CSV table of C-alpha atoms in Angstrom, one decimal:
chain,number,residue,atom,x,y,z
J,1,UNK,CA,45.4,-50.1,-64.1
J,2,UNK,CA,47.6,-47.3,-62.6
J,3,UNK,CA,51.4,-48.3,-61.5
J,4,UNK,CA,51.6,-44.9,-60.1
J,5,UNK,CA,51.9,-44.2,-56.3
J,6,UNK,CA,49.5,-41.5,-55.1
J,7,UNK,CA,50.9,-38.3,-53.6
J,8,UNK,CA,50.3,-39.4,-50.0
J,9,UNK,CA,52.3,-42.7,-50.6
J,10,UNK,CA,55.2,-40.7,-52.1
J,11,UNK,CA,55.7,-38.5,-49.3
J,12,UNK,CA,55.5,-41.1,-47.2
J,13,UNK,CA,58.1,-43.3,-49.0
J,14,UNK,CA,60.2,-40.5,-49.1
J,15,UNK,CA,60.0,-39.7,-45.3
J,16,UNK,CA,60.7,-43.2,-44.4
J,17,UNK,CA,63.9,-42.9,-47.1
J,18,UNK,CA,65.1,-39.8,-45.5
J,19,UNK,CA,64.6,-41.2,-41.8
J,20,UNK,CA,66.4,-44.3,-42.8
J,21,UNK,CA,69.4,-42.9,-44.8
J,22,UNK,CA,70.0,-40.2,-42.0
J,23,UNK,CA,69.4,-42.1,-39.0
J,24,UNK,CA,69.7,-45.9,-39.4
J,25,UNK,CA,72.8,-46.7,-40.9
J,26,UNK,CA,75.1,-46.5,-37.5
J,27,UNK,CA,72.2,-48.6,-35.7
J,28,UNK,CA,72.6,-51.2,-38.6
J,29,UNK,CA,76.5,-51.3,-37.8
J,30,UNK,CA,75.7,-51.9,-34.3
J,31,UNK,CA,73.2,-54.5,-34.5
J,32,UNK,CA,75.3,-56.2,-36.9
J,33,UNK,CA,78.2,-56.3,-34.4
J,34,UNK,CA,76.5,-56.7,-31.5
J,35,UNK,CA,73.5,-59.1,-32.7
J,36,UNK,CA,71.4,-57.5,-30.3
J,37,UNK,CA,67.9,-56.2,-31.4
J,38,UNK,CA,67.2,-52.5,-31.3
J,39,UNK,CA,66.3,-51.3,-28.0
J,40,UNK,CA,63.6,-49.6,-26.3
J,41,UNK,CA,64.5,-46.2,-27.0
J,42,UNK,CA,64.6,-46.9,-30.7
J,43,UNK,CA,61.6,-48.5,-30.6
J,44,UNK,CA,59.8,-45.4,-29.2
J,45,UNK,CA,61.2,-43.3,-31.9
J,46,UNK,CA,59.8,-45.7,-34.6
J,47,UNK,CA,56.5,-45.5,-32.8
J,48,UNK,CA,56.7,-41.7,-32.8
J,49,UNK,CA,57.4,-41.7,-36.7
J,50,UNK,CA,54.1,-44.1,-37.2
J,51,UNK,CA,56.1,-46.5,-39.1
J,52,UNK,CA,54.9,-49.5,-36.6
J,53,UNK,CA,51.1,-48.9,-37.3
J,54,UNK,CA,50.9,-48.0,-40.8
J,55,UNK,CA,48.4,-50.7,-42.0
J,56,UNK,CA,47.1,-50.9,-38.1
J,57,UNK,CA,43.4,-50.1,-37.8
J,58,UNK,CA,42.9,-46.6,-36.4
J,59,UNK,CA,41.0,-47.7,-33.4
J,60,UNK,CA,43.9,-49.5,-32.5
J,61,UNK,CA,46.2,-46.5,-32.7
J,62,UNK,CA,47.3,-47.0,-36.1
J,63,UNK,CA,47.0,-45.0,-39.5
J,64,UNK,CA,44.5,-47.7,-41.0
J,65,UNK,CA,46.5,-47.4,-44.5
J,66,UNK,CA,46.6,-50.1,-47.0
J,67,UNK,CA,49.3,-53.0,-46.7
J,68,UNK,CA,51.0,-51.2,-49.9
J,69,UNK,CA,51.9,-48.2,-47.7
J,70,UNK,CA,53.5,-50.3,-44.8
J,71,UNK,CA,55.7,-52.1,-47.5
J,72,UNK,CA,56.6,-48.9,-48.9
J,73,UNK,CA,58.0,-47.9,-45.5
J,74,UNK,CA,59.5,-51.6,-44.8
J,75,UNK,CA,61.5,-51.3,-48.2
J,76,UNK,CA,63.2,-48.4,-47.2
J,77,UNK,CA,64.3,-49.5,-43.8
J,78,UNK,CA,65.2,-53.0,-45.0
J,79,UNK,CA,67.5,-51.1,-47.8
J,80,UNK,CA,69.8,-50.1,-44.9
J,81,UNK,CA,69.6,-53.3,-43.1
J,82,UNK,CA,67.3,-56.6,-42.0
J,83,UNK,CA,67.9,-55.7,-38.2
J,84,UNK,CA,66.8,-52.4,-38.2
J,85,UNK,CA,63.7,-53.0,-40.6
J,86,UNK,CA,62.6,-56.0,-38.4
J,87,UNK,CA,60.4,-54.3,-36.0
J,88,UNK,CA,58.5,-52.7,-39.2
J,89,UNK,CA,58.0,-56.2,-40.4
J,90,UNK,CA,56.6,-57.8,-37.4
J,91,UNK,CA,54.3,-55.1,-36.8
J,92,UNK,CA,53.0,-54.5,-40.4
J,93,UNK,CA,52.7,-58.2,-41.8
J,94,UNK,CA,53.9,-60.4,-38.8
J,95,UNK,CA,51.7,-61.9,-36.4
J,96,UNK,CA,50.2,-58.8,-34.9
J,97,UNK,CA,48.1,-58.8,-38.1
J,98,UNK,CA,46.6,-62.5,-36.8
J,99,UNK,CA,45.9,-61.0,-33.1
J,100,UNK,CA,43.9,-58.0,-34.5
J,101,UNK,CA,41.9,-60.3,-37.2
J,102,UNK,CA,41.1,-63.2,-34.9
J,103,UNK,CA,41.7,-62.2,-31.2
J,104,UNK,CA,39.2,-61.7,-28.5
J,105,UNK,CA,38.4,-58.3,-28.5
J,106,UNK,CA,39.9,-57.7,-24.9
J,107,UNK,CA,43.0,-59.1,-26.4
J,108,UNK,CA,43.4,-57.0,-29.3
J,109,UNK,CA,42.8,-54.1,-27.3
J,110,UNK,CA,45.8,-54.8,-25.3
J,111,UNK,CA,48.2,-56.2,-27.9
J,112,UNK,CA,48.0,-54.2,-30.8
J,113,UNK,CA,48.0,-50.8,-29.6
J,114,UNK,CA,51.0,-51.7,-27.4
J,115,UNK,CA,52.7,-53.1,-30.9
J,116,UNK,CA,52.2,-49.7,-32.6
J,117,UNK,CA,53.6,-47.9,-29.5
J,118,UNK,CA,56.4,-49.9,-29.7
J,119,UNK,CA,55.9,-51.5,-26.2
J,120,UNK,CA,55.1,-55.2,-27.4
J,121,UNK,CA,56.8,-57.2,-30.1
J,122,UNK,CA,54.6,-60.4,-31.4
J,123,UNK,CA,56.7,-63.3,-32.6
J,124,UNK,CA,55.1,-66.2,-34.3
J,125,UNK,CA,55.9,-69.8,-33.3
J,126,UNK,CA,55.0,-72.5,-36.1
J,127,UNK,CA,57.9,-74.7,-37.0
J,128,UNK,CA,58.7,-77.9,-34.5
J,129,UNK,CA,61.7,-80.1,-34.4
J,130,UNK,CA,59.7,-82.7,-36.8
J,131,UNK,CA,57.2,-80.1,-38.9
J,132,UNK,CA,58.7,-77.3,-41.0
J,133,UNK,CA,57.8,-77.6,-44.1
J,134,UNK,CA,55.2,-80.2,-43.1
J,135,UNK,CA,53.5,-78.0,-40.6
J,136,UNK,CA,50.1,-79.9,-40.3
J,137,UNK,CA,52.4,-82.6,-38.6
J,138,UNK,CA,53.1,-80.2,-35.6
J,139,UNK,CA,52.6,-81.9,-32.0
J,140,UNK,CA,52.3,-79.1,-29.9
J,141,UNK,CA,49.0,-79.2,-28.3
J,142,UNK,CA,46.4,-77.4,-26.8
J,143,UNK,CA,43.5,-78.5,-24.8
J,144,UNK,CA,40.6,-76.5,-23.2
J,145,UNK,CA,40.3,-76.8,-19.2
J,146,UNK,CA,37.6,-74.9,-17.8
J,147,UNK,CA,38.4,-71.3,-18.2
J,148,UNK,CA,42.1,-72.0,-19.6
J,149,UNK,CA,43.9,-73.4,-22.4
J,150,UNK,CA,47.1,-75.5,-21.5
J,151,UNK,CA,49.6,-76.0,-24.3
J,152,UNK,CA,52.6,-78.5,-24.2
J,153,UNK,CA,55.2,-78.9,-26.8
J,154,UNK,CA,58.3,-77.4,-28.5
J,155,UNK,CA,59.0,-74.7,-31.1
J,156,UNK,CA,62.1,-74.1,-33.5
J,157,UNK,CA,63.1,-71.2,-35.6
J,158,UNK,CA,61.1,-68.8,-33.8
J,159,UNK,CA,62.4,-65.3,-34.8
J,160,UNK,CA,62.0,-63.0,-31.9
J,161,UNK,CA,62.1,-65.7,-29.3
J,162,UNK,CA,63.0,-64.3,-25.9
J,163,UNK,CA,63.0,-60.8,-26.8
J,164,UNK,CA,59.4,-60.3,-28.0
J,165,UNK,CA,56.8,-59.9,-25.4
J,166,UNK,CA,54.0,-62.1,-27.0
J,167,UNK,CA,53.8,-65.1,-29.0
J,168,UNK,CA,51.3,-66.6,-31.3
J,169,UNK,CA,51.4,-70.6,-31.3
J,170,UNK,CA,50.3,-72.8,-33.6
J,171,UNK,CA,49.4,-76.0,-31.6
J,172,UNK,CA,47.1,-79.0,-32.0
J,173,UNK,CA,43.4,-79.4,-30.6
J,174,UNK,CA,42.2,-82.5,-29.0
J,175,UNK,CA,44.8,-84.6,-30.7
J,176,UNK,CA,42.7,-84.2,-34.1
J,177,UNK,CA,45.1,-85.1,-37.0
J,178,UNK,CA,46.1,-83.1,-39.8
J,179,UNK,CA,45.1,-79.4,-40.8
J,180,UNK,CA,41.8,-79.8,-39.0
J,181,UNK,CA,43.1,-80.1,-35.5
J,182,UNK,CA,45.7,-77.0,-35.8
J,183,UNK,CA,44.6,-73.8,-34.2
J,184,UNK,CA,46.7,-71.0,-32.5
J,185,UNK,CA,46.9,-69.1,-29.2
J,186,UNK,CA,48.3,-66.3,-27.8
J,187,UNK,CA,50.9,-66.4,-25.0
J,188,UNK,CA,52.4,-63.7,-23.1
J,189,UNK,CA,56.2,-63.9,-22.4
J,190,UNK,CA,56.0,-64.4,-18.5
J,191,UNK,CA,53.4,-67.2,-18.5
J,192,UNK,CA,54.8,-69.8,-16.3
J,193,UNK,CA,56.1,-72.6,-18.3
J,194,UNK,CA,57.1,-70.8,-21.3
J,195,UNK,CA,61.2,-71.2,-21.5
J,196,UNK,CA,63.7,-70.3,-24.2
J,197,UNK,CA,66.8,-72.0,-25.6
J,198,UNK,CA,69.9,-70.4,-26.3
J,199,UNK,CA,69.8,-67.7,-28.9
J,200,UNK,CA,70.8,-69.3,-32.5
J,201,UNK,CA,74.2,-68.3,-34.4
J,202,UNK,CA,72.7,-67.8,-37.8
J,203,UNK,CA,74.4,-67.0,-41.1
J,204,UNK,CA,72.8,-63.5,-41.3
J,205,UNK,CA,70.0,-61.9,-39.7
J,206,UNK,CA,71.9,-60.2,-37.3
J,207,UNK,CA,69.6,-58.1,-34.7
J,208,UNK,CA,66.8,-60.6,-35.5
J,209,UNK,CA,66.8,-63.1,-32.3
J,210,UNK,CA,66.0,-66.6,-33.1
J,211,UNK,CA,65.9,-69.6,-30.2
J,212,UNK,CA,63.7,-72.9,-29.6
J,213,UNK,CA,60.7,-72.3,-27.3
J,214,UNK,CA,59.6,-74.8,-24.8
J,215,UNK,CA,56.0,-74.9,-23.4
J,216,UNK,CA,55.2,-77.1,-20.2
J,217,UNK,CA,51.8,-77.0,-18.9
J,218,UNK,CA,51.5,-73.4,-20.0
J,219,UNK,CA,48.0,-72.2,-18.9
J,220,UNK,CA,46.4,-69.1,-20.6
J,221,UNK,CA,42.8,-67.4,-20.3
J,222,UNK,CA,40.4,-68.9,-22.8
J,223,UNK,CA,40.3,-65.5,-24.2
J,224,UNK,CA,43.6,-66.0,-25.5
J,225,UNK,CA,42.4,-68.3,-28.1
J,226,UNK,CA,42.7,-67.0,-31.6
J,227,UNK,CA,41.3,-69.7,-33.7
J,228,UNK,CA,40.2,-73.2,-32.5
J,229,UNK,CA,40.8,-76.6,-34.4
J,230,UNK,CA,39.9,-76.3,-37.8
J,231,UNK,CA,40.7,-72.7,-38.4
J,232,UNK,CA,44.2,-73.6,-40.0
J,233,UNK,CA,43.2,-72.1,-43.5
J,234,UNK,CA,42.2,-68.9,-41.9
J,235,UNK,CA,45.7,-68.4,-40.2
J,236,UNK,CA,47.2,-69.6,-43.9
J,237,UNK,CA,45.0,-66.8,-44.9
J,238,UNK,CA,46.6,-64.3,-42.7
J,239,UNK,CA,50.3,-65.9,-43.2
J,240,UNK,CA,50.0,-64.9,-47.0
J,241,UNK,CA,50.6,-61.2,-45.6
J,242,UNK,CA,53.5,-62.3,-43.7
J,243,UNK,CA,54.7,-64.0,-47.0
J,244,UNK,CA,54.3,-60.6,-48.6
J,245,UNK,CA,56.1,-59.0,-46.2
J,246,UNK,CA,59.0,-61.4,-46.1
J,247,UNK,CA,59.1,-60.7,-50.1
J,248,UNK,CA,59.5,-56.8,-49.4
J,249,UNK,CA,62.1,-57.3,-46.8
J,250,UNK,CA,64.1,-59.4,-49.6
J,251,UNK,CA,63.2,-56.6,-51.9
J,252,UNK,CA,64.8,-54.1,-49.6
J,253,UNK,CA,67.7,-56.0,-49.2
J,254,UNK,CA,68.5,-56.4,-53.0
J,255,UNK,CA,67.3,-52.8,-53.6
J,256,UNK,CA,69.7,-51.4,-50.9
J,257,UNK,CA,72.6,-53.6,-52.8
J,258,UNK,CA,71.8,-52.1,-56.0
J,259,UNK,CA,71.7,-48.6,-54.6
J,260,UNK,CA,75.1,-49.0,-53.0
J,261,UNK,CA,76.8,-50.7,-56.2
J,262,UNK,CA,75.3,-47.9,-58.3
J,263,UNK,CA,77.5,-45.5,-56.4
J,264,UNK,CA,80.5,-47.5,-56.2
J,265,UNK,CA,80.9,-48.2,-60.1
J,266,UNK,CA,80.7,-44.6,-60.4
J,267,UNK,CA,83.4,-43.7,-57.9
J,268,UNK,CA,85.6,-46.5,-58.5
J,269,UNK,CA,88.2,-46.4,-61.5
J,270,UNK,CA,90.5,-48.5,-63.2
J,271,UNK,CA,92.7,-48.3,-66.2
J,272,UNK,CA,91.9,-44.8,-66.0
J,273,UNK,CA,88.6,-44.6,-66.0
J,274,UNK,CA,85.4,-45.4,-63.7
J,275,UNK,CA,84.4,-48.8,-64.2
J,276,UNK,CA,80.6,-47.8,-65.0
J,277,UNK,CA,82.7,-47.1,-68.3
J,278,UNK,CA,82.8,-51.0,-69.3
J,279,UNK,CA,80.5,-52.4,-70.9
J,280,UNK,CA,80.3,-55.6,-68.9
J,281,UNK,CA,79.5,-53.5,-65.4
J,282,UNK,CA,76.5,-51.9,-67.5
J,283,UNK,CA,75.4,-55.1,-68.3
J,284,UNK,CA,75.3,-56.2,-65.0
J,285,UNK,CA,74.1,-53.3,-63.5
J,286,UNK,CA,71.0,-53.2,-65.9
J,287,UNK,CA,70.3,-57.0,-65.3
J,288,UNK,CA,70.0,-56.3,-61.5
J,289,UNK,CA,67.6,-53.2,-62.0
J,290,UNK,CA,65.4,-55.3,-63.9
J,291,UNK,CA,65.0,-57.9,-61.2
J,292,UNK,CA,64.6,-55.7,-58.7
J,293,UNK,CA,62.0,-53.7,-60.6
J,294,UNK,CA,60.3,-56.8,-61.5
J,295,UNK,CA,60.2,-57.9,-57.7
J,296,UNK,CA,58.8,-54.6,-56.7
J,297,UNK,CA,56.0,-54.5,-59.4
J,298,UNK,CA,55.0,-58.3,-58.2
J,299,UNK,CA,54.8,-57.0,-54.4
J,300,UNK,CA,53.1,-53.9,-55.2
J,301,UNK,CA,50.4,-55.7,-57.6
J,302,UNK,CA,49.5,-58.4,-54.7
J,303,UNK,CA,49.8,-55.6,-52.2
J,304,UNK,CA,47.4,-53.2,-54.0
J,305,UNK,CA,44.9,-55.9,-55.0
J,306,UNK,CA,44.7,-56.7,-51.2
J,307,UNK,CA,44.0,-53.2,-50.4
J,308,UNK,CA,43.3,-53.6,-46.5
J,309,UNK,CA,42.3,-57.3,-46.7
J,310,UNK,CA,44.4,-60.3,-47.5
J,311,UNK,CA,46.5,-60.9,-50.4
J,312,UNK,CA,45.8,-63.6,-53.0
J,313,UNK,CA,47.4,-66.8,-52.2
J,314,UNK,CA,49.1,-67.5,-55.6
J,315,UNK,CA,50.1,-63.5,-56.3
J,316,UNK,CA,51.8,-63.6,-52.6
J,317,UNK,CA,53.4,-66.7,-53.2
J,318,UNK,CA,54.8,-65.8,-56.7
J,319,UNK,CA,55.8,-62.4,-55.4
J,320,UNK,CA,57.9,-64.1,-52.5
J,321,UNK,CA,59.8,-66.7,-54.5
J,322,UNK,CA,60.6,-63.8,-57.1
J,323,UNK,CA,62.0,-61.7,-54.2
J,324,UNK,CA,63.6,-64.7,-52.6
J,325,UNK,CA,65.5,-65.5,-55.7
J,326,UNK,CA,66.3,-62.0,-57.1
J,327,UNK,CA,67.7,-61.0,-53.8
J,328,UNK,CA,70.6,-63.5,-53.8
J,329,UNK,CA,71.4,-63.0,-57.1
J,330,UNK,CA,71.5,-58.9,-56.9
J,331,UNK,CA,73.5,-59.1,-53.9
J,332,UNK,CA,76.1,-61.5,-55.1
J,333,UNK,CA,76.4,-59.7,-58.1
J,334,UNK,CA,76.9,-56.6,-56.3
J,335,UNK,CA,79.4,-58.1,-54.2
J,336,UNK,CA,81.4,-59.2,-57.2
J,337,UNK,CA,81.5,-55.8,-59.0
J,338,UNK,CA,83.0,-54.4,-55.6
J,339,UNK,CA,85.6,-57.2,-55.6
J,340,UNK,CA,87.4,-57.0,-52.2
J,341,UNK,CA,85.5,-54.1,-51.0
J,342,UNK,CA,82.2,-56.3,-51.6
J,343,UNK,CA,83.9,-58.9,-49.7
J,344,UNK,CA,85.2,-57.0,-46.6
J,345,UNK,CA,83.0,-56.5,-43.7
J,346,UNK,CA,83.6,-52.8,-43.4
J,347,UNK,CA,81.6,-51.8,-46.5
J,348,UNK,CA,78.4,-53.9,-45.6
J,349,UNK,CA,77.7,-55.7,-49.2
J,350,UNK,CA,78.7,-59.0,-47.5
J,351,UNK,CA,76.3,-58.5,-45.0
J,352,UNK,CA,73.7,-58.1,-47.7
J,353,UNK,CA,74.7,-61.4,-49.2
J,354,UNK,CA,74.2,-63.4,-46.0
J,355,UNK,CA,71.1,-61.7,-45.1
J,356,UNK,CA,69.5,-62.3,-48.6
J,357,UNK,CA,69.7,-66.2,-48.1
J,358,UNK,CA,67.4,-66.4,-44.9
J,359,UNK,CA,64.1,-64.8,-46.9
J,360,UNK,CA,63.9,-68.0,-49.0
J,361,UNK,CA,64.1,-70.2,-46.3
J,362,UNK,CA,61.9,-68.2,-43.8
J,363,UNK,CA,58.1,-68.3,-44.3
J,364,UNK,CA,58.0,-71.4,-46.5
J,365,UNK,CA,60.5,-72.2,-48.8
J,366,UNK,CA,61.0,-70.9,-52.4
J,367,UNK,CA,60.4,-74.7,-53.6
J,368,UNK,CA,57.4,-75.5,-51.3
J,369,UNK,CA,56.2,-72.0,-52.6
J,370,UNK,CA,56.5,-73.3,-56.2
J,371,UNK,CA,54.9,-76.6,-55.6
J,372,UNK,CA,51.8,-74.4,-54.1
J,373,UNK,CA,52.0,-72.4,-57.2
J,374,UNK,CA,52.1,-75.1,-59.5
J,375,UNK,CA,48.8,-76.7,-57.7
J,376,UNK,CA,46.8,-73.5,-58.0
J,377,UNK,CA,47.8,-73.8,-62.0
J,378,UNK,CA,46.5,-77.0,-62.4
J,379,UNK,CA,43.7,-76.8,-59.8
J,380,UNK,CA,44.5,-79.8,-57.6
J,381,UNK,CA,46.9,-80.7,-54.5
J,382,UNK,CA,49.9,-82.8,-54.8
J,383,UNK,CA,50.4,-84.9,-51.9
J,384,UNK,CA,54.0,-84.9,-50.6
J,385,UNK,CA,53.5,-87.9,-48.2
J,386,UNK,CA,54.4,-91.4,-49.0
């Protein structure tokens, strides 16, 4: 059991850290002020650095490295802001991985390299107005019509909606009830019948588009089928990787807050001395560091055990719960230590606080993850229905 990073991993981490700190601070402010995702020029820079394809297969233009390597990069970007890290999250842990794993070879050969090159963002469309945590209640339908798949329905809370060039849409086939009827289809943005609602106004996650999606007789080639009815467990197995990415983004927010406040308490003086000299500040700083490191270790364990495969569901769920909870605790503690400066928009800590709350809602809420963890512990599923 070796908890040390390899020399190559440390070099990758250091490179990502240097770039993020030197280049992305101004971009983070821009995405926060405008709410716009990073532009094509920045996507090209990300692609040139290789950060969009760290764990993508080499035949698709990626580096073919383990997921842990991608998460090392993701954390360094997320320390700066969620907005600047989001493309790394989507390409390293998001629906691109579903297309690569399950897509028709021709589809994967078109979509995955384009994502590595920064030319295609892919969003996942799961939740609906009546199906969030109860995902198996989804009503969006898909039917096979000759050489095409026809999709009808509506999706909610789709991160990337209206901005991404491709969409992995969870849908129900042949009206089969429950999980047995659920599969997924890839839909290009310019497909007739695909429309988007207005952009959501969220508490945080500025620079990450989110909107409703409407699908009205949307027709795609049959080769866009990712998995048909009965493939729900495959989709959720791959979604465990997205949950681990979610945890890493939450960790990055917390780790960034810790680094910022660690500098602040050594610069800020009150009563004639630096506030780090007060024992209460020391205790709070230590508690924050413990939480960040514990979260990082859980994520790294799950990622290391997965290698280039899929993380175990219990390890991913535990890592996500831990990161989702500590990021809220760490950022709010950091804001309190900074006092008025923490509350002021100019200094960025209040942005970290707002962003910290989103991760425990997205990707399966904290509470439902705990229910799933308990189910694994006792060896049976709990029926949430009446």
